[in-house]
PDB file of C-alpha atoms and ligand atoms in Angstrom:
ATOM      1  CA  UNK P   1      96.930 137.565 113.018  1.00  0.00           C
ATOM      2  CA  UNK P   2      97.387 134.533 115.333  1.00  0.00           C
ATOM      3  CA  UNK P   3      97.270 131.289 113.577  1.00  0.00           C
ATOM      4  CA  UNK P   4      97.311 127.615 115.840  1.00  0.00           C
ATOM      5  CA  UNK P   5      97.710 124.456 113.846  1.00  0.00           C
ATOM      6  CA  UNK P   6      99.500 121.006 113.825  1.00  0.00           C
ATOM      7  CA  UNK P   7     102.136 120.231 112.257  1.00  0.00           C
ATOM      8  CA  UNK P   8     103.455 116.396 111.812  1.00  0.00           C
ATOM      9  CA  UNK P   9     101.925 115.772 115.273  1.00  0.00           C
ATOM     10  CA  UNK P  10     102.946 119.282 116.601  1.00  0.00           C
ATOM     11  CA  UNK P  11     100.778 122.094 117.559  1.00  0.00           C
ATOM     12  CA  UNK P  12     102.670 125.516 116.157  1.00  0.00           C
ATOM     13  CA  UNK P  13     101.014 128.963 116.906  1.00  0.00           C
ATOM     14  CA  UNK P  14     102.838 132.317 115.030  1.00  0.00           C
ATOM     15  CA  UNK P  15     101.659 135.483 114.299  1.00  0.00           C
ATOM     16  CA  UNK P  16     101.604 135.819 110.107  1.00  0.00           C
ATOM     17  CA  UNK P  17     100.665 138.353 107.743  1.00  0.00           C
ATOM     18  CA  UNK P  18      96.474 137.169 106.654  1.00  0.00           C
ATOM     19  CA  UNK P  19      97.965 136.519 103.011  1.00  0.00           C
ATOM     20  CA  UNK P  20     100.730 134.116 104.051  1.00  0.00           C
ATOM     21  CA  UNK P  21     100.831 130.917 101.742  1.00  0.00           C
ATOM     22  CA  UNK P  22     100.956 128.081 103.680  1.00  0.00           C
ATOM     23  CA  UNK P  23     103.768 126.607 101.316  1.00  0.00           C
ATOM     24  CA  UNK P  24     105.900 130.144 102.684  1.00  0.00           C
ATOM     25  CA  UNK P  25     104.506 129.416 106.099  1.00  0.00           C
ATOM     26  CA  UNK P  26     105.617 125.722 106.391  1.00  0.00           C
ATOM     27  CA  UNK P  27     108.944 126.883 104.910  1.00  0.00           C
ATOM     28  CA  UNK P  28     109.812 129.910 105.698  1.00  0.00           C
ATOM     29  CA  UNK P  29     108.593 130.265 109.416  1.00  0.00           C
ATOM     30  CA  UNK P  30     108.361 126.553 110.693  1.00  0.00           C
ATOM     31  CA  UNK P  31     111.937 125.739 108.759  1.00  0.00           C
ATOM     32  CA  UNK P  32     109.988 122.367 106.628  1.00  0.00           C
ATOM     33  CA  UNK P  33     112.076 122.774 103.705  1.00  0.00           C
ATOM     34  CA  UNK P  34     111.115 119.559 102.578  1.00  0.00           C
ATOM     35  CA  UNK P  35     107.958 121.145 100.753  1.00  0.00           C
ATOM     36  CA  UNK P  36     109.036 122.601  97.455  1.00  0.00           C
ATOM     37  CA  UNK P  37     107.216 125.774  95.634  1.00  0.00           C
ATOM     38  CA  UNK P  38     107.070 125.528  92.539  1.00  0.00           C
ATOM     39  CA  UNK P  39     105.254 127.663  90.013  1.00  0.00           C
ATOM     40  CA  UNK P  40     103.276 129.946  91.799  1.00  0.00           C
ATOM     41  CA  UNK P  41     100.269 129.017  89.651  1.00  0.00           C
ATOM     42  CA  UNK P  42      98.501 125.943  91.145  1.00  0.00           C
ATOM     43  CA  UNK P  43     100.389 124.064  88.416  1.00  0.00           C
ATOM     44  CA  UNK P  44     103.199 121.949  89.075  1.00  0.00           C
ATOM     45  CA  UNK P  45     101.827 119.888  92.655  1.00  0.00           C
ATOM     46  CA  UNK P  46     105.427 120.110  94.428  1.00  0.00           C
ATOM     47  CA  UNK P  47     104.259 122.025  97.319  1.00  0.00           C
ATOM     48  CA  UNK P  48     101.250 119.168  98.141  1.00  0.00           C
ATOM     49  CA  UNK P  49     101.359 118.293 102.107  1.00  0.00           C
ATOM     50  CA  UNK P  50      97.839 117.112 103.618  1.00  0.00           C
ATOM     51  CA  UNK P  51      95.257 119.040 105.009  1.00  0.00           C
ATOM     52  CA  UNK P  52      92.920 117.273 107.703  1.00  0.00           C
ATOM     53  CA  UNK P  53      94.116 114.026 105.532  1.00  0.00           C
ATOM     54  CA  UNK P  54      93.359 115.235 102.448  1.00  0.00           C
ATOM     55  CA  UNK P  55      95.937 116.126 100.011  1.00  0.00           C
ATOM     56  CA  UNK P  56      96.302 119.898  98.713  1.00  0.00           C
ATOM     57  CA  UNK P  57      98.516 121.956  97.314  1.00  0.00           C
ATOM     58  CA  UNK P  58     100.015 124.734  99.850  1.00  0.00           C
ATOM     59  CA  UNK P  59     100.246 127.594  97.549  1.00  0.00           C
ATOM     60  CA  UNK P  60      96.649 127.670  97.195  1.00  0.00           C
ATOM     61  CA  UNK P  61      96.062 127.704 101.128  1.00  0.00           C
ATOM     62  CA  UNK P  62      96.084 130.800 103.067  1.00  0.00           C
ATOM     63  CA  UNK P  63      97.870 130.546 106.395  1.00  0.00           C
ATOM     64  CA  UNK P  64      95.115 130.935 108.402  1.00  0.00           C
ATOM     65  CA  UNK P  65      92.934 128.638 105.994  1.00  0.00           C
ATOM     66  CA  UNK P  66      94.858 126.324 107.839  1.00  0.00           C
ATOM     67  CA  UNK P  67      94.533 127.042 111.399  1.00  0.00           C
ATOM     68  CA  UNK P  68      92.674 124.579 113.592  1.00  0.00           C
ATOM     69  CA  UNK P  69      93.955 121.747 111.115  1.00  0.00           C
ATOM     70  CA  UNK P  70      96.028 118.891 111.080  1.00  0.00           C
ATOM     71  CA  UNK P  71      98.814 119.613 108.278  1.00  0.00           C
ATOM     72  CA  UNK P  72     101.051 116.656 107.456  1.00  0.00           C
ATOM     73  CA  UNK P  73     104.776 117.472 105.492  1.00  0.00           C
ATOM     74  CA  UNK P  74     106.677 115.134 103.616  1.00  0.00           C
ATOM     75  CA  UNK P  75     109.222 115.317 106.803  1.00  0.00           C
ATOM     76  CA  UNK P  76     106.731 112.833 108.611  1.00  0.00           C
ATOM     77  CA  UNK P  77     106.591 110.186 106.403  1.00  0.00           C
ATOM     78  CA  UNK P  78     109.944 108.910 107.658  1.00  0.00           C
ATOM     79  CA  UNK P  79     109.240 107.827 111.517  1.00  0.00           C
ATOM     80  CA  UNK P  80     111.821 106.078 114.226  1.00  0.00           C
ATOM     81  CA  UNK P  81     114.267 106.254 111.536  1.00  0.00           C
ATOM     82  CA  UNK P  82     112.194 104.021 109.448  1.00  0.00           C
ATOM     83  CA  UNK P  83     111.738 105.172 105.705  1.00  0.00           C
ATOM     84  CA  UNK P  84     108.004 105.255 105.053  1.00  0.00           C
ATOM     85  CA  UNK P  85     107.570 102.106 102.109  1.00  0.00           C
ATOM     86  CA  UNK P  86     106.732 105.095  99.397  1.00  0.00           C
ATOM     87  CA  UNK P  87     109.611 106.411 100.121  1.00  0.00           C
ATOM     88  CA  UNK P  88     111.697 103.330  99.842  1.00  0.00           C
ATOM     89  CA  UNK P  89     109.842 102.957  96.598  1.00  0.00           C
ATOM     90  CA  UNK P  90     111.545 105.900  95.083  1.00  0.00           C
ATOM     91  CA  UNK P  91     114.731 104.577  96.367  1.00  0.00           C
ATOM     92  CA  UNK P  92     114.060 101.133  94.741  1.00  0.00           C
ATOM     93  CA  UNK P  93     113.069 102.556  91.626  1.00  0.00           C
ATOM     94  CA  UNK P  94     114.466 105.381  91.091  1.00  0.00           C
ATOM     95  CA  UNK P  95     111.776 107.665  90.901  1.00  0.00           C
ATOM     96  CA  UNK P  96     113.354 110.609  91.252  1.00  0.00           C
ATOM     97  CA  UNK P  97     116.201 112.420  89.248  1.00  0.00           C
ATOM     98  CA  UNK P  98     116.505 116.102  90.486  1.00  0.00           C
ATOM     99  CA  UNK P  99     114.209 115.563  93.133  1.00  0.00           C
ATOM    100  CA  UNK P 100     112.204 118.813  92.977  1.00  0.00           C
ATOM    101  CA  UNK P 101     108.947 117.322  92.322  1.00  0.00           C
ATOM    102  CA  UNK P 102     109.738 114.521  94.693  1.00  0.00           C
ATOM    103  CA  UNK P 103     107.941 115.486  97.971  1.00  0.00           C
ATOM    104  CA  UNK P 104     104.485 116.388  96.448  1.00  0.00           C
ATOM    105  CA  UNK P 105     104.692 113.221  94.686  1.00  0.00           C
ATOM    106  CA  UNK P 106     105.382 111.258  97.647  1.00  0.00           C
ATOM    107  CA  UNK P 107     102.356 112.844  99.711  1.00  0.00           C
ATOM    108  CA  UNK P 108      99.867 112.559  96.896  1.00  0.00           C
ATOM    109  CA  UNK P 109     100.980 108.731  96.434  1.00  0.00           C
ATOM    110  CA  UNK P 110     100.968 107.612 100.539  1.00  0.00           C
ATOM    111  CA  UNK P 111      97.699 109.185 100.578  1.00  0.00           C
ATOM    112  CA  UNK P 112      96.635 107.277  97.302  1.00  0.00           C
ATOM    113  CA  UNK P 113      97.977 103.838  98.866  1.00  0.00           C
ATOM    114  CA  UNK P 114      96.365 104.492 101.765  1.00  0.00           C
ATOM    115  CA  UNK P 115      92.853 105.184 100.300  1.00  0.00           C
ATOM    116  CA  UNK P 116      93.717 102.372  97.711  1.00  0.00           C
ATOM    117  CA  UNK P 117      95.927  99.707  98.714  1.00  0.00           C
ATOM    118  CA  UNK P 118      96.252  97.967  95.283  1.00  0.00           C
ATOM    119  CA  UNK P 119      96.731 100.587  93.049  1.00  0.00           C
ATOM    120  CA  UNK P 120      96.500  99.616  89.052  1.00  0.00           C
ATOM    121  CA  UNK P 121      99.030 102.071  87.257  1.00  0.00           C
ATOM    122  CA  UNK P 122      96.134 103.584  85.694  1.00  0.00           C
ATOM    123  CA  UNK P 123      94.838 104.728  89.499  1.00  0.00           C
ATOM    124  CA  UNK P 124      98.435 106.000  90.096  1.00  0.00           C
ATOM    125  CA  UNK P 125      98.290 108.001  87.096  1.00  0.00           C
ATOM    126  CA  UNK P 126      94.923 109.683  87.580  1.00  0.00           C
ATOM    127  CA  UNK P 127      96.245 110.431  91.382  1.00  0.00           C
ATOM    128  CA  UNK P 128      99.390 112.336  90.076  1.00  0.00           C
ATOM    129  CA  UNK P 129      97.959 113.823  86.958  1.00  0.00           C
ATOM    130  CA  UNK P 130      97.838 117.660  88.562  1.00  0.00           C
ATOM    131  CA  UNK P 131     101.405 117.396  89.327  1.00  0.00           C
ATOM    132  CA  UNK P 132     104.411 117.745  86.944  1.00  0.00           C
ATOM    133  CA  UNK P 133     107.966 116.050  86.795  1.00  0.00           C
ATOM    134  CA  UNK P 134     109.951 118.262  84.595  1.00  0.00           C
ATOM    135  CA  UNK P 135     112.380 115.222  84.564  1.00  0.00           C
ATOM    136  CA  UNK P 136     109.350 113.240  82.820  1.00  0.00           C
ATOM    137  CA  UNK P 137     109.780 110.698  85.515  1.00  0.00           C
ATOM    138  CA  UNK P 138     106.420 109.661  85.459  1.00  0.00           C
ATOM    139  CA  UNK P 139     106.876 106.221  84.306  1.00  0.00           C
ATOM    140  CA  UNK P 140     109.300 105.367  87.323  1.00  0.00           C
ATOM    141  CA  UNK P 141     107.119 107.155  89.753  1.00  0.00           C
ATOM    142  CA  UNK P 142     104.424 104.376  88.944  1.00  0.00           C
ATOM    143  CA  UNK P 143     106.775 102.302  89.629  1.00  0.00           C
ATOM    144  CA  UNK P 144     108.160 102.987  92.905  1.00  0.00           C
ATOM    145  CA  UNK P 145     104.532 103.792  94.111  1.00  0.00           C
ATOM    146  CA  UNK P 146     103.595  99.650  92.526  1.00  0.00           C
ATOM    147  CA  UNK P 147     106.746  98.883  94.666  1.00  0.00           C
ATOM    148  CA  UNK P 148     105.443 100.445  97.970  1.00  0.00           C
ATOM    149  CA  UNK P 149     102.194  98.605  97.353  1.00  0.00           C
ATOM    150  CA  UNK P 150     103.344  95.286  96.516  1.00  0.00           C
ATOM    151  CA  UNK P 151     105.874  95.200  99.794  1.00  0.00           C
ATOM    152  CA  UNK P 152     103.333  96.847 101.923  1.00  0.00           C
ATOM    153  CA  UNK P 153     100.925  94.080 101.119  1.00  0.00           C
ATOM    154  CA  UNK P 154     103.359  91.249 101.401  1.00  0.00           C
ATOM    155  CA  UNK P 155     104.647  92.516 104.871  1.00  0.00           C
ATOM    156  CA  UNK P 156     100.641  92.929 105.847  1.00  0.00           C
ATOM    157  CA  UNK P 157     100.642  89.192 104.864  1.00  0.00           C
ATOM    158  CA  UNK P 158     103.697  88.426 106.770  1.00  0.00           C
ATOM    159  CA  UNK P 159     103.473  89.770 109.641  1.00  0.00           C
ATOM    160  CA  UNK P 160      99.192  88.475 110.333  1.00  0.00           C
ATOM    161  CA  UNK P 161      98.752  92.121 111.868  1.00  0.00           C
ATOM    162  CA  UNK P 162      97.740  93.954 108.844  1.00  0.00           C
ATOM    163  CA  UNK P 163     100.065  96.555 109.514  1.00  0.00           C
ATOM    164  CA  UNK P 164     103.364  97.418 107.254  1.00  0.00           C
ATOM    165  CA  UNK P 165     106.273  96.922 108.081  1.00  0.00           C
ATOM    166  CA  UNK P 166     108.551  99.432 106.165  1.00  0.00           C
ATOM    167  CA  UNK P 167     112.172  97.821 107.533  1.00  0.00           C
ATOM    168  CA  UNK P 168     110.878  94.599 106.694  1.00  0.00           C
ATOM    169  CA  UNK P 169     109.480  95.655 103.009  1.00  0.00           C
ATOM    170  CA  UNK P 170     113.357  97.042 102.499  1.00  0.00           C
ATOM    171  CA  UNK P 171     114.966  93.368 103.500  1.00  0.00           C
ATOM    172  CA  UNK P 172     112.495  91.705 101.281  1.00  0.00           C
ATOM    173  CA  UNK P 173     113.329  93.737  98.261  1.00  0.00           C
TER     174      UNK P 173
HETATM  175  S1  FES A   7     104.053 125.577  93.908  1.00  0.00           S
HETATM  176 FE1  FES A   7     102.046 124.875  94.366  1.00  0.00          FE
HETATM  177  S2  FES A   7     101.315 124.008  92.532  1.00  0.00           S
HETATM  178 FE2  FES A   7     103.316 124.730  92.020  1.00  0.00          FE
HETATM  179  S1  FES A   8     112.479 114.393  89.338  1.00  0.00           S
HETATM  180 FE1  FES A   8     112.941 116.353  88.521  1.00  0.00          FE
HETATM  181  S2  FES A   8     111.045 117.343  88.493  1.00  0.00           S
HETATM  182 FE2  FES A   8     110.526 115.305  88.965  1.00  0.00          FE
END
């Protein structure tokens, strides 16, 4: 069947088999390798992208569950060139060691700072708790998630416009 969505500001239309994952879709047909699969049993939170702004995990979606969406991938968080602050707070704090887990964890925490600006650890916590580092990396994920807050708001304070600036947050580091 004939499935239209958009992708990171790109409307996509392919013909897919009615059981498609959308984790296999977003990989396999569109080439977004960035989104991981995991466990194949709603587990492990690697393959999360967002759905109409809403995180979800992709192996539970149905291709055409999708279609008529907006679908967001971890390869849009970066944009002009410019590391997205979450991502810079993985950088800064090394939340990540083999990675795989990495990309659902960034998606489920940009959408958490951007629901809740401040963050306590305890919030961060809660938001990753139906994903799983197999690196235990949990306690530097807080971290780099804190970090992305903490610059966001102090370039939202610098600059007077509200808006982050993610070059900016890097300098200040
Ligand atoms: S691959 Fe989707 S939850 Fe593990
Ligand atoms: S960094 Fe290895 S699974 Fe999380």
């Amino acid at each position: 069947m004939q499935v239209t969505m958009a992708v990171n500001g790109e409307e996509v239309t392919h013909d897919v088999e009615p059981r498609l994952l959308l984790v296999h879709f977003l990989r396999d047909v569109l080439g977004l390798t960035g989104t991981h699969w995991g466990c194949d049993t709603s587990n492990c939170g690697t393959c999360v992208v967002w759905m109409d702004g809403e995180p979800v995990k992709s192996c539970t979606v149905l291709t055409p569950m999708a279609g008529g969406r907006v679908v967001r991938t971890v390869e849009d968080l970066e944009q002009d060139g410019e590391l997205d602050p979450i991502q810079q707070g993985f950088i800064q704090e090394h939340g990540l060691q083999c990675g795989f887990c990495t990309p659902g964890m960034m998606m489920t925490c940009r959408w958490l700072l951007d629901q809740l600006p401040d963050p306590s650890e305890d919030d961060i916590r809660v938001a990753i708790s139906g994903q799983i580092c197999r690196c235990t990396g949990y306690e530097n994920i807080v971290r780099a998630t804190r970090w992305a807050a903490e610059h966001e708001a102090a370039v939202a304070v610098g600059n007077g416009s509200g808006e982050p600036e993610p070059q900016d947050a890097e300098v200040s580091a």
